[in-house]
Amino acid sequence: MKNQDKKRSAHVHSSSSIVQQTMPRLLIALSTGLLVCAVMLASQANAYDHGDLPQDLADLSLESLMNIQVTSVSKRAESLSAAAAAVYVLSGEDIRRSGARSLPEALRLIPGVTVARIDAHSWSVTARGFSSSLSDKMEVMLDGRSLYTPFFSGVYWDEKNTFIQDIDRIEVIRGPGATLWGANAVNGVINIVTKSAKGTQGTLIEGGAGTGEVEGFAGVRHGGKLGETGHYRAYVQTVRYAENERESGIDAQDGWDQTMIGFRTDWQRDENNSYTVQGDAYDGSIDMSSDTEMEGHNLIARWQHKLSENSDFTLQIFYDHYRRDVPASPYIETRDTYDIDFSHRFMWRPGHEIVWGGGYRRSSDDIESALFSPDRRTLDTYNLFIQDQIDLSEKLKLTIGSKFERNDFTGYEVQPSLRFGYLLDDKRTVWGAVSRAVRTPNRVDHDLFVPPVVVGSSDFESETVIAYELGYRTQLRDNLSLDTTVYYNQYDKLRGVDNSGATPVIANEGEGEGYGIEIAALWAVRENWRIHAGYNYQNLDIKAKPGSTDTSIADNNRSDPHHQLLLRSSWDLRHDLHLDSTLRYVSKLPDQDVDAYTELDIRLAWQYSPRTEFALVGRNLLHDSHTEFASNAGGVRDSVEIQRSLMGTVTWRFD
């Protein structure tokens, strides 16, 4: 299965899209021009008053941070400290201060999430195991739009992005979230929430250039009012990532660029009705031997209606289109997805808060390749969910619910969960959960057709997990909090290969277990200095089912690090000088033949004026280069070396 997975990876992750040939040069020229202008402005530093700087999260107390409202656990607002799940919230301010330019780079900042860079444009993002170039057990949402593709049940990270300055927060649930979010939320849910249009008024211009990772980027966003109760914003951004080298010293041919435009409008008709319409479009290319292309666009419409103090509903519709063209394969995938989702919250009776809803999704593809049969398929998915939070006492809450889905591959799937949360006091919470989740078949599982190497199967069933979790969350002191989770997962019907026939067939050949511990801490050292720390141990023990002919499925045991350590510091050296650093340790990946590594990222920012900020960002500073995940060149192991990088940036804000 290992070699076949790598072959499928080559077909999937080599795809992208061509931007015009002059774009990289224009991007670098624009970024350099922005930096030159910044230096000219810096020469007039004394002309500005530094006393009126933007407020950030450093001004919030630790208690306030623990009571940040999250929505991913129960599809209703609840405080982080009381949520009965392993949930972590990364703020938009944390992301901005890290210097991250993409969603996977931001996800590196979250304890318990395993992020490995395969090359300049490909990432493995997961939690609690199953790292792969085709990672398929995390549901990823961006403003309610699923980023997952039914092609391989994962995310094209080189396509999916947004204007980084617009992100309000990223909520990550480690562990199953299928009761609310459906199939694919096996090991976790990533919920990316952007700011309202009202929260992004005025004009923002940013740009930067560097070496080793991001060659250059530039972006402009503008927001304004729409009548008396409406607001809007629109943005355009472009980025160019540098090419890496492989272990052998040859060029990796993985440099890429992308240009995006987007908008969002929000308006309030009255105190009970609010509306949102937003969308994005992108185009990009990857510099392979034959340049590959990617392009797409999406549109979301959302209506939120308040029925009473204890009742409201949300209706959302979205459309998503993308096209990936890899001439070298040859391979072209075009997909159009339509989705409608409804959810309603109300008090059924005292002590019973109900959240229920349903939805329908249609995803149609056209795969121009001899590797799939049939080359076109339309998939319809229907779902209904219901969840009841029961207040058994002032301190003890029980949440029970289930998702009911019907898909075109396996028919009906049931994904229930049972959770409890017990407040020991106002600073300590114990919670636990038992959940079932599934990863439904995709086009690769069902329709891959590469005889005599491997073929898909119409008999492939959903992969399943039964998960047991126990957590403890506490505020040890006024300036120190701790969040700990232990878990045990039982997996069944995992993907493998049936070798009993002349041609290997994708089949449910594996089973096993996973377990681990996750620890996250926040220490407010001083008013102007905070340290976030995280450690997780994970172990995955996967084996072939009795009677299986699969000989390589056990390799899934060793594609994930057993140990990960994260230390992130945010320090305001002065009111106008900010130092942020991230130290991360990742233990070895035996099956990938990837050594353990420790790396350091640093960002030093000078708030020259209330309108202007300069920053210097260094990534992977401890080594010239290192490998994070195995990859091939021409079918031979020759992994990409991730380079040390330096980048200078400037940001302007105008009313």
XYZ file of C-alpha atoms in Angstrom:
655
model
C 0.000 0.000 0.000
C 2.925 2.334 0.717
C 4.170 2.446 -2.899
C 0.643 2.707 -4.281
C -0.135 5.587 -1.909
C 2.976 7.404 -3.164
C 1.918 6.882 -6.783
C -1.535 8.290 -6.086
C 0.108 11.181 -4.225
C 2.161 12.036 -7.314
C -1.011 12.317 -9.382
C -2.960 14.307 -6.785
C -0.449 16.713 -5.272
C 1.491 17.638 -8.354
C -1.543 19.490 -9.757
C -1.935 23.299 -9.770
C -2.454 26.165 -12.233
C -0.636 28.555 -14.490
C -0.526 32.232 -13.761
C 0.841 34.378 -16.558
C 4.589 34.005 -17.044
C 5.306 37.591 -16.010
C 3.521 37.310 -12.637
C 6.511 36.199 -10.507
C 8.626 39.104 -11.793
C 5.800 41.600 -11.246
C 5.236 40.222 -7.746
C 8.879 40.611 -6.735
C 9.050 44.079 -8.262
C 5.909 45.179 -6.421
C 7.097 43.730 -3.105
C 10.506 45.354 -3.474
C 8.843 48.658 -4.300
C 6.730 48.447 -1.167
C 9.825 47.838 0.935
C 11.656 50.785 -0.639
C 8.699 53.022 0.175
C 8.740 51.661 3.722
C 12.404 52.555 4.176
C 11.719 56.080 2.917
C 8.898 56.444 5.447
C 11.119 55.089 8.211
C 13.526 57.981 7.721
C 10.763 60.299 9.006
C 10.119 58.268 12.193
C 10.293 61.244 14.545
C 7.326 62.881 12.834
C 4.882 60.418 14.404
C 3.434 59.908 17.866
C 3.807 56.295 19.036
C 1.277 56.588 21.828
C -1.837 55.426 19.948
C -1.164 51.827 18.931
C -3.750 49.108 18.143
C -4.928 47.053 21.099
C -4.172 43.304 20.906
C -4.766 40.141 22.939
C -1.943 41.013 25.320
C -4.421 43.404 26.948
C -6.849 40.576 27.837
C -6.612 38.803 31.173
C -5.985 35.065 31.283
C -9.496 34.583 32.667
C -10.940 36.471 29.689
C -8.977 34.281 27.283
C -10.299 31.125 28.979
C -13.849 32.433 28.473
C -13.513 33.159 24.767
C -16.658 31.951 22.993
C -16.291 28.939 20.688
C -18.903 27.432 18.350
C -17.242 24.358 16.827
C -18.027 21.931 19.667
C -21.823 22.307 19.758
C -22.761 24.763 16.951
C -23.672 27.322 19.600
C -21.598 29.839 21.509
C -20.041 28.513 24.729
C -16.986 29.418 26.766
C -13.728 27.654 25.962
C -13.235 26.711 29.615
C -16.534 24.757 29.740
C -16.395 23.043 26.317
C -16.555 19.229 26.571
C -13.933 18.583 23.906
C -10.202 18.925 23.226
C -10.557 22.352 21.650
C -7.914 25.034 21.073
C -8.457 28.565 19.777
C -5.786 30.370 17.783
C -6.570 34.065 17.444
C -6.093 36.152 14.346
C -3.659 38.298 16.327
C -1.537 35.200 17.091
C -1.468 34.388 13.375
C -0.566 37.940 12.363
C 2.242 38.143 14.906
C 3.674 34.793 13.734
C 4.182 36.060 10.165
C 2.341 33.044 8.679
C 1.395 33.446 5.014
C -0.738 30.294 4.569
C -3.243 28.236 6.538
C -0.881 25.266 7.177
C 1.770 27.661 8.511
C -0.831 29.043 10.947
C -1.881 25.536 12.008
C 1.729 24.848 13.081
C 1.020 27.142 16.045
C -1.644 24.833 17.520
C -0.607 22.169 20.069
C -1.585 18.627 19.071
C -1.873 19.329 15.336
C 0.717 17.504 13.213
C 1.845 19.663 10.292
C 4.603 18.500 7.938
C 5.751 20.387 4.867
C 6.300 17.930 2.005
C 7.517 20.559 -0.468
C 6.861 24.224 -1.269
C 3.181 23.645 -2.080
C 2.220 20.321 -0.409
C 1.464 19.690 3.259
C 0.389 16.879 5.550
C -2.037 18.211 8.181
C -3.688 15.924 10.725
C -4.177 15.162 14.418
C -3.833 11.919 16.361
C -2.176 10.048 13.518
C -2.472 9.046 9.858
C -0.059 11.648 8.461
C 0.089 11.391 4.687
C 0.239 13.445 1.536
C -3.397 12.286 1.268
C -4.370 13.017 4.895
C -8.073 12.221 4.965
C -9.354 12.262 8.554
C -9.684 15.990 9.342
C -12.709 18.081 8.384
C -11.652 21.635 7.475
C -14.172 24.492 7.347
C -13.680 28.100 6.232
C -16.622 30.339 7.191
C -18.940 27.341 7.011
C -17.633 26.128 3.633
C -16.073 22.665 3.657
C -12.605 22.615 2.077
C -12.541 18.821 1.860
C -12.677 17.214 -1.598
C -14.518 13.929 -2.327
C -11.632 13.077 -4.648
C -9.334 11.887 -1.841
C -11.164 13.074 1.350
C -8.497 15.672 2.099
C -7.605 19.300 1.364
C -5.642 20.856 -1.496
C -3.659 23.169 0.772
C -1.961 24.929 -2.162
C -5.415 26.093 -3.318
C -7.231 26.826 -0.086
C -6.206 30.125 1.427
C -7.630 33.470 2.434
C -6.418 36.969 3.235
C -4.485 36.171 6.420
C -5.199 39.542 8.058
C -8.946 38.786 7.809
C -8.847 35.668 10.024
C -10.597 36.235 13.347
C -9.740 32.829 14.870
C -9.124 29.173 14.108
C -10.951 26.705 16.357
C -9.485 23.191 16.313
C -11.194 20.157 17.829
C -8.853 17.210 18.280
C -10.962 14.063 18.225
C -14.162 13.129 16.369
C -16.600 15.913 15.492
C -18.809 13.911 13.141
C -22.035 14.321 15.155
C -22.222 17.934 13.994
C -19.800 18.156 11.084
C -20.328 14.801 9.368
C -18.123 12.268 7.611
C -14.385 12.945 7.471
C -14.325 14.519 10.968
C -12.667 11.328 12.263
C -9.636 12.700 14.104
C -10.611 16.337 14.289
C -12.232 19.506 12.954
C -10.477 22.693 11.840
C -12.917 25.621 11.788
C -11.496 28.841 10.304
C -13.596 31.942 11.022
C -12.907 35.290 9.368
C -13.740 38.717 10.723
C -16.985 40.484 9.899
C -16.865 43.164 7.237
C -17.558 45.714 9.979
C -14.371 44.592 11.706
C -12.190 45.275 8.641
C -13.003 48.854 7.703
C -10.516 51.188 6.061
C -7.606 50.259 3.809
C -4.751 47.861 4.511
C -1.719 47.418 2.238
C 0.960 44.818 2.910
C 3.959 43.456 1.080
C 7.224 41.681 1.583
C 10.153 39.924 -0.033
C 12.708 37.402 1.085
C 14.810 34.349 0.384
C 14.462 30.630 1.096
C 10.663 30.345 1.341
C 8.484 33.275 0.286
C 10.170 35.208 -2.526
C 7.546 37.934 -2.348
C 3.952 38.782 -1.563
C 1.651 41.785 -1.794
C -1.943 42.425 -0.790
C -4.529 45.188 -0.554
C -7.808 45.135 1.359
C -10.420 47.881 1.574
C -13.587 48.031 3.671
C -16.438 50.507 3.812
C -20.108 51.008 4.676
C -23.188 49.913 2.723
C -26.036 52.234 3.630
C -26.958 52.612 7.285
C -26.564 48.999 8.470
C -24.279 47.282 5.978
C -20.520 46.896 5.539
C -18.248 45.428 2.888
C -14.630 44.554 2.240
C -12.688 43.439 -0.830
C -9.123 42.215 -1.221
C -6.527 41.130 -3.735
C -3.319 39.316 -2.856
C -0.525 37.519 -4.645
C 2.324 35.365 -3.339
C 5.360 33.619 -4.803
C 7.023 30.660 -3.002
C 10.631 29.803 -3.808
C 11.839 26.489 -5.174
C 13.575 24.008 -2.843
C 16.257 21.401 -3.415
C 16.031 17.654 -2.950
C 18.345 15.539 -0.813
C 20.337 14.690 -3.962
C 20.945 18.397 -4.640
C 18.724 18.660 -7.717
C 15.996 21.290 -8.023
C 12.695 20.118 -6.545
C 10.661 22.023 -9.173
C 8.145 22.908 -6.468
C 8.119 26.716 -6.589
C 4.634 28.121 -7.012
C 2.555 31.263 -7.079
C -1.055 32.196 -6.495
C -3.224 35.264 -6.959
C -6.528 35.626 -5.063
C -9.349 38.144 -4.991
C -12.326 38.128 -2.664
C -15.065 40.094 -0.945
C -17.471 39.968 1.973
C -20.634 41.927 2.721
C -22.591 41.897 5.994
C -25.742 43.778 6.747
C -28.315 43.878 9.536
C -31.900 44.364 8.371
C -33.099 44.635 11.963
C -32.125 43.306 15.378
C -33.342 39.801 14.454
C -32.008 39.326 10.916
C -28.468 39.480 9.570
C -27.138 38.520 6.146
C -23.723 37.677 4.712
C -22.574 37.200 1.135
C -18.914 36.453 0.446
C -16.715 34.826 -2.161
C -13.204 34.291 -3.490
C -11.465 33.449 -6.765
C -7.891 32.291 -7.331
C -5.438 31.281 -10.022
C -1.978 29.804 -9.634
C 0.766 27.593 -11.031
C 3.477 25.171 -9.892
C 6.877 25.183 -11.630
C 7.176 21.529 -12.575
C 8.802 20.143 -15.730
C 5.512 20.997 -17.424
C 3.915 23.851 -15.505
C 0.732 22.728 -13.774
C -2.323 24.881 -13.205
C -4.982 25.481 -10.576
C -7.950 27.817 -10.539
C -11.241 28.115 -8.689
C -13.928 30.291 -7.173
C -16.611 30.085 -4.493
C -19.655 31.970 -3.239
C -21.416 31.795 0.158
C -24.776 33.274 1.236
C -25.865 33.107 4.894
C -29.006 34.208 6.770
C -29.071 34.303 10.572
C -32.451 34.855 12.241
C -33.158 35.347 15.934
C -36.543 33.930 16.942
C -36.269 34.713 20.661
C -33.691 35.018 23.429
C -33.309 31.216 23.436
C -33.935 30.363 19.807
C -32.294 31.169 16.469
C -31.540 29.533 13.137
C -28.963 29.798 10.364
C -29.468 28.991 6.694
C -26.381 28.826 4.462
C -25.831 28.041 0.791
C -22.484 27.801 -0.957
C -21.100 26.978 -4.377
C -17.489 25.928 -4.982
C -15.631 25.279 -8.245
C -12.037 24.232 -8.874
C -9.915 22.886 -11.716
C -6.462 21.259 -11.462
C -4.431 20.471 -14.570
C -1.207 18.408 -14.482
C 0.023 18.019 -18.080
C 2.884 15.703 -17.078
C 0.543 13.018 -15.699
C -1.643 13.738 -17.759
C -4.417 14.576 -15.350
C -7.190 17.186 -15.149
C -9.824 17.336 -12.404
C -12.781 19.722 -12.550
C -15.290 19.795 -9.693
C -18.444 21.766 -8.890
C -20.043 21.508 -5.452
C -23.392 22.871 -4.281
C -24.277 22.795 -0.585
C -27.244 23.892 1.531
C -27.145 23.715 5.334
C -29.708 24.584 8.008
C -29.342 24.564 11.798
C -31.783 25.582 14.529
C -31.183 26.114 18.261
C -33.991 26.287 20.821
C -34.907 25.451 24.427
C -37.124 22.389 24.286
C -37.893 22.502 27.987
C -36.017 23.763 31.073
C -32.581 22.170 31.096
C -32.746 20.898 27.482
C -31.106 22.983 24.753
C -31.612 21.415 21.332
C -29.517 22.029 18.231
C -30.766 20.280 15.113
C -30.542 20.685 11.382
C -29.815 19.095 8.064
C -28.335 19.634 4.665
C -27.789 18.466 1.129
C -24.612 18.483 -0.956
C -24.093 17.679 -4.642
C -20.543 17.363 -5.963
C -19.986 16.714 -9.680
C -16.558 15.999 -11.165
C -14.931 15.417 -14.520
C -11.571 13.629 -14.293
C -9.723 13.665 -17.611
C -7.376 10.753 -16.988
C -7.001 7.108 -17.908
C -6.466 6.414 -14.199
C -10.153 6.604 -13.236
C -13.252 4.765 -14.375
C -15.785 6.261 -14.768
C -14.263 9.635 -15.598
C -17.369 11.525 -14.455
C -19.407 11.098 -11.307
C -22.012 13.092 -9.358
C -22.203 12.433 -5.622
C -25.250 13.338 -3.532
C -25.072 13.487 0.258
C -28.010 14.094 2.593
C -27.693 14.637 6.339
C -29.751 15.239 9.453
C -28.372 15.868 12.949
C -29.782 16.473 16.406
C -28.039 17.219 19.700
C -29.456 17.846 23.165
C -27.494 19.511 25.958
C -29.045 18.469 29.262
C -28.360 20.451 32.426
C -28.414 17.719 35.054
C -27.333 20.230 37.691
C -25.652 23.612 37.891
C -22.288 21.892 37.482
C -23.007 18.784 35.390
C -24.013 18.927 31.722
C -24.668 15.945 29.447
C -24.670 16.284 25.650
C -26.073 13.514 23.466
C -26.625 13.540 19.728
C -26.036 11.935 16.371
C -25.517 12.660 12.708
C -27.438 10.637 10.123
C -26.011 10.730 6.607
C -26.725 9.084 3.301
C -24.026 8.939 0.605
C -23.861 7.291 -2.826
C -21.053 4.865 -1.895
C -22.162 3.166 1.337
C -25.724 4.352 1.884
C -26.685 5.322 5.433
C -24.158 6.146 8.160
C -24.877 6.898 11.834
C -22.347 8.916 13.872
C -23.427 9.377 17.519
C -21.646 10.938 20.476
C -22.117 11.231 24.224
C -20.297 13.982 26.161
C -20.296 15.278 29.704
C -18.800 18.336 31.333
C -18.470 18.789 35.089
C -17.479 22.123 36.612
C -15.499 21.349 39.760
C -15.448 25.075 40.461
C -15.192 28.310 38.480
C -11.614 27.468 37.418
C -11.638 23.691 36.888
C -13.537 21.512 34.413
C -13.514 17.748 33.833
C -15.038 16.405 30.639
C -15.326 13.121 28.787
C -16.722 11.767 25.519
C -17.484 8.598 23.582
C -17.964 9.075 19.835
C -18.284 7.181 16.580
C -17.154 8.672 13.280
C -16.621 7.432 9.736
C -14.489 8.325 6.747
C -16.669 7.574 3.742
C -15.204 6.265 0.453
C -13.891 8.699 -2.127
C -13.068 8.603 -5.836
C -9.610 7.113 -5.214
C -11.018 4.273 -3.092
C -13.855 3.513 -5.463
C -12.781 4.374 -9.004
C -8.978 4.265 -9.275
C -8.095 2.121 -12.282
C -4.391 1.364 -12.804
C -4.146 -2.328 -13.725
C -2.068 -4.316 -13.027
C -0.804 -1.999 -10.234
C -4.020 -1.377 -8.258
C -7.724 -0.742 -8.826
C -10.503 0.680 -6.658
C -13.512 -1.288 -5.498
C -17.255 -0.675 -5.332
C -17.232 -2.900 -2.230
C -15.050 -0.522 -0.229
C -16.807 0.414 3.026
C -16.430 3.417 5.315
C -13.472 3.474 7.695
C -14.667 3.756 11.303
C -13.428 4.901 14.699
C -14.824 4.560 18.211
C -13.124 7.225 20.324
C -12.875 7.576 24.101
C -11.648 10.890 25.551
C -11.127 12.358 29.009
C -10.006 15.907 29.662
C -9.129 18.282 32.487
C -8.948 22.047 32.108
C -7.833 24.342 34.929
C -6.561 27.789 35.751
C -3.773 26.928 38.193
C -2.985 30.537 39.053
C -4.157 33.940 37.867
C -1.434 33.828 35.221
C -1.232 30.080 34.417
C -3.709 27.699 32.747
C -3.420 24.029 31.823
C -5.448 21.853 29.426
C -4.868 18.073 29.338
C -6.529 15.333 27.281
C -6.018 11.572 27.125
C -7.638 9.510 24.371
C -8.012 5.977 23.078
C -9.267 5.243 19.537
C -10.372 1.922 18.036
C -10.156 1.854 14.226
C -11.745 -0.650 11.877
C -12.114 -1.181 8.112
C -9.020 0.893 7.355
C -7.877 1.189 3.774
C -5.407 -1.388 2.528
C -4.884 -3.623 -0.499
C -6.280 -7.080 -1.195
C -3.482 -8.981 -2.975
C -5.386 -12.243 -3.446
C -6.098 -11.639 -7.160
C -3.991 -10.935 -10.223
C -4.458 -7.174 -9.705
C -4.339 -5.671 -6.192
C -7.674 -4.149 -5.109
C -8.264 -1.339 -2.612
C -10.153 -2.884 0.307
C -10.901 -2.585 4.029
C -7.864 -4.540 5.194
C -6.788 -2.790 8.397
C -7.711 -2.365 12.027
C -5.971 -1.132 15.141
C -5.827 1.416 17.905
C -4.396 4.803 18.696
C -3.809 6.451 22.044
C -2.029 9.427 23.466
C -1.897 12.445 25.748
C -2.102 16.135 24.807
C -1.055 19.012 27.061
C -1.407 22.730 26.404
C -0.452 25.533 28.802
C -0.600 29.315 28.773
C 1.626 31.356 31.079
C 1.229 35.112 31.320
C 4.751 35.869 32.532
C 4.075 39.598 32.616
C 1.485 41.961 31.198
C 3.584 42.244 28.051
C 4.839 38.662 27.751
C 2.977 35.397 27.230
C 4.192 31.881 26.595
C 2.080 29.143 24.984
C 3.385 25.601 25.426
C 2.198 22.291 24.066
C 3.300 18.673 24.197
C 1.649 15.593 22.746
C 2.506 11.910 22.702
C 0.706 9.717 20.188
C 0.985 6.055 19.284
C -0.749 4.321 16.414
C -0.820 0.533 16.223
C -2.321 -0.538 12.889
C -2.249 -4.084 11.540
C -3.865 -6.199 8.854
C -7.183 -7.810 9.742
C -7.213 -11.596 10.245
C -7.044 -13.316 6.867
C -5.843 -10.183 5.053
C -3.254 -10.459 2.274
C -2.032 -6.880 2.778
C 1.655 -6.883 3.741
C 2.335 -3.155 4.143
C -0.624 -1.655 6.017
C 1.330 -1.758 9.286
C 3.537 1.004 7.833
C 0.802 3.424 8.948
C 2.169 2.962 12.467
C 5.340 4.893 11.776
C 4.390 7.845 9.572
C 3.607 10.030 12.596
C 5.911 11.462 15.261
C 5.495 9.934 18.707
C 6.477 13.220 20.359
C 5.852 16.866 19.501
C 6.821 19.892 21.585
C 5.775 23.478 20.906
C 6.898 26.664 22.691
C 5.508 29.974 21.458
C 6.425 33.334 22.987
C 4.729 36.710 22.392
C 6.673 39.552 23.987
C 6.075 43.292 23.680
C 9.589 44.618 24.289
C 8.218 48.165 24.120
C 4.859 49.634 23.157
C 6.127 49.800 19.557
C 8.469 46.774 19.399
C 7.162 43.183 19.361
C 9.117 39.929 19.414
C 7.404 36.608 18.635
C 9.144 33.248 18.458
C 8.116 29.623 17.966
C 10.305 26.662 18.894
C 9.081 23.240 17.757
C 10.438 19.733 18.172
C 9.172 16.806 16.079
C 10.433 13.273 16.705
C 11.484 10.958 13.870
C 9.184 9.261 11.343
C 10.639 5.732 11.058
C 8.558 4.590 8.090
C 9.365 7.791 6.217
C 13.066 7.563 7.141
C 12.817 11.165 8.337
C 14.971 12.201 11.305
C 13.759 14.178 14.305
C 14.267 17.922 14.033
C 14.085 21.082 16.123
C 13.415 24.430 14.467
C 12.955 28.050 15.460
C 10.880 30.815 13.849
C 11.234 34.464 14.922
C 9.371 37.638 13.984
C 10.550 41.092 15.119
C 8.086 43.907 14.376
C 8.439 47.661 14.769
C 5.191 49.658 14.986
C 6.646 52.764 13.364
C 3.338 54.610 13.663
C -0.338 53.744 14.255
C -0.554 53.255 10.478
C 2.753 51.589 9.623
C 4.506 48.417 10.779
C 7.801 46.894 9.640
C 8.745 43.306 10.426
C 11.573 40.851 9.850
C 10.566 37.168 9.793
C 13.020 34.275 10.029
C 11.940 30.652 9.637
C 13.806 27.379 10.253
C 16.693 29.344 11.722
C 18.527 26.450 13.408
C 19.498 24.616 10.203
C 20.255 25.468 6.596
C 17.645 22.867 5.602
C 15.789 19.851 6.936
C 13.309 17.205 5.758
C 9.826 17.012 7.270
C 8.220 14.271 5.153
C 9.370 11.740 2.576
C 8.794 12.370 -1.123
C 9.941 10.910 -4.422
C 11.509 12.081 -7.656
C 10.960 9.823 -10.632
C 9.748 7.010 -8.351
C 12.945 7.080 -6.246
C 13.138 8.374 -2.657
C 14.631 11.880 -2.889
C 12.864 14.076 -0.340
C 12.571 17.839 -0.496
C 14.752 19.854 1.901
C 12.847 22.701 3.572
C 15.114 25.761 3.556
C 15.969 28.428 6.117
C 14.302 31.675 5.109
C 14.321 35.406 5.866
C 11.636 37.876 4.856
C 11.049 41.584 5.359
C 7.473 42.907 5.445
C 5.651 46.200 5.715
C 2.000 46.911 6.519
C 0.089 50.195 6.145
C -3.369 50.929 7.529
C -5.568 53.886 6.546
C -8.978 54.973 7.824
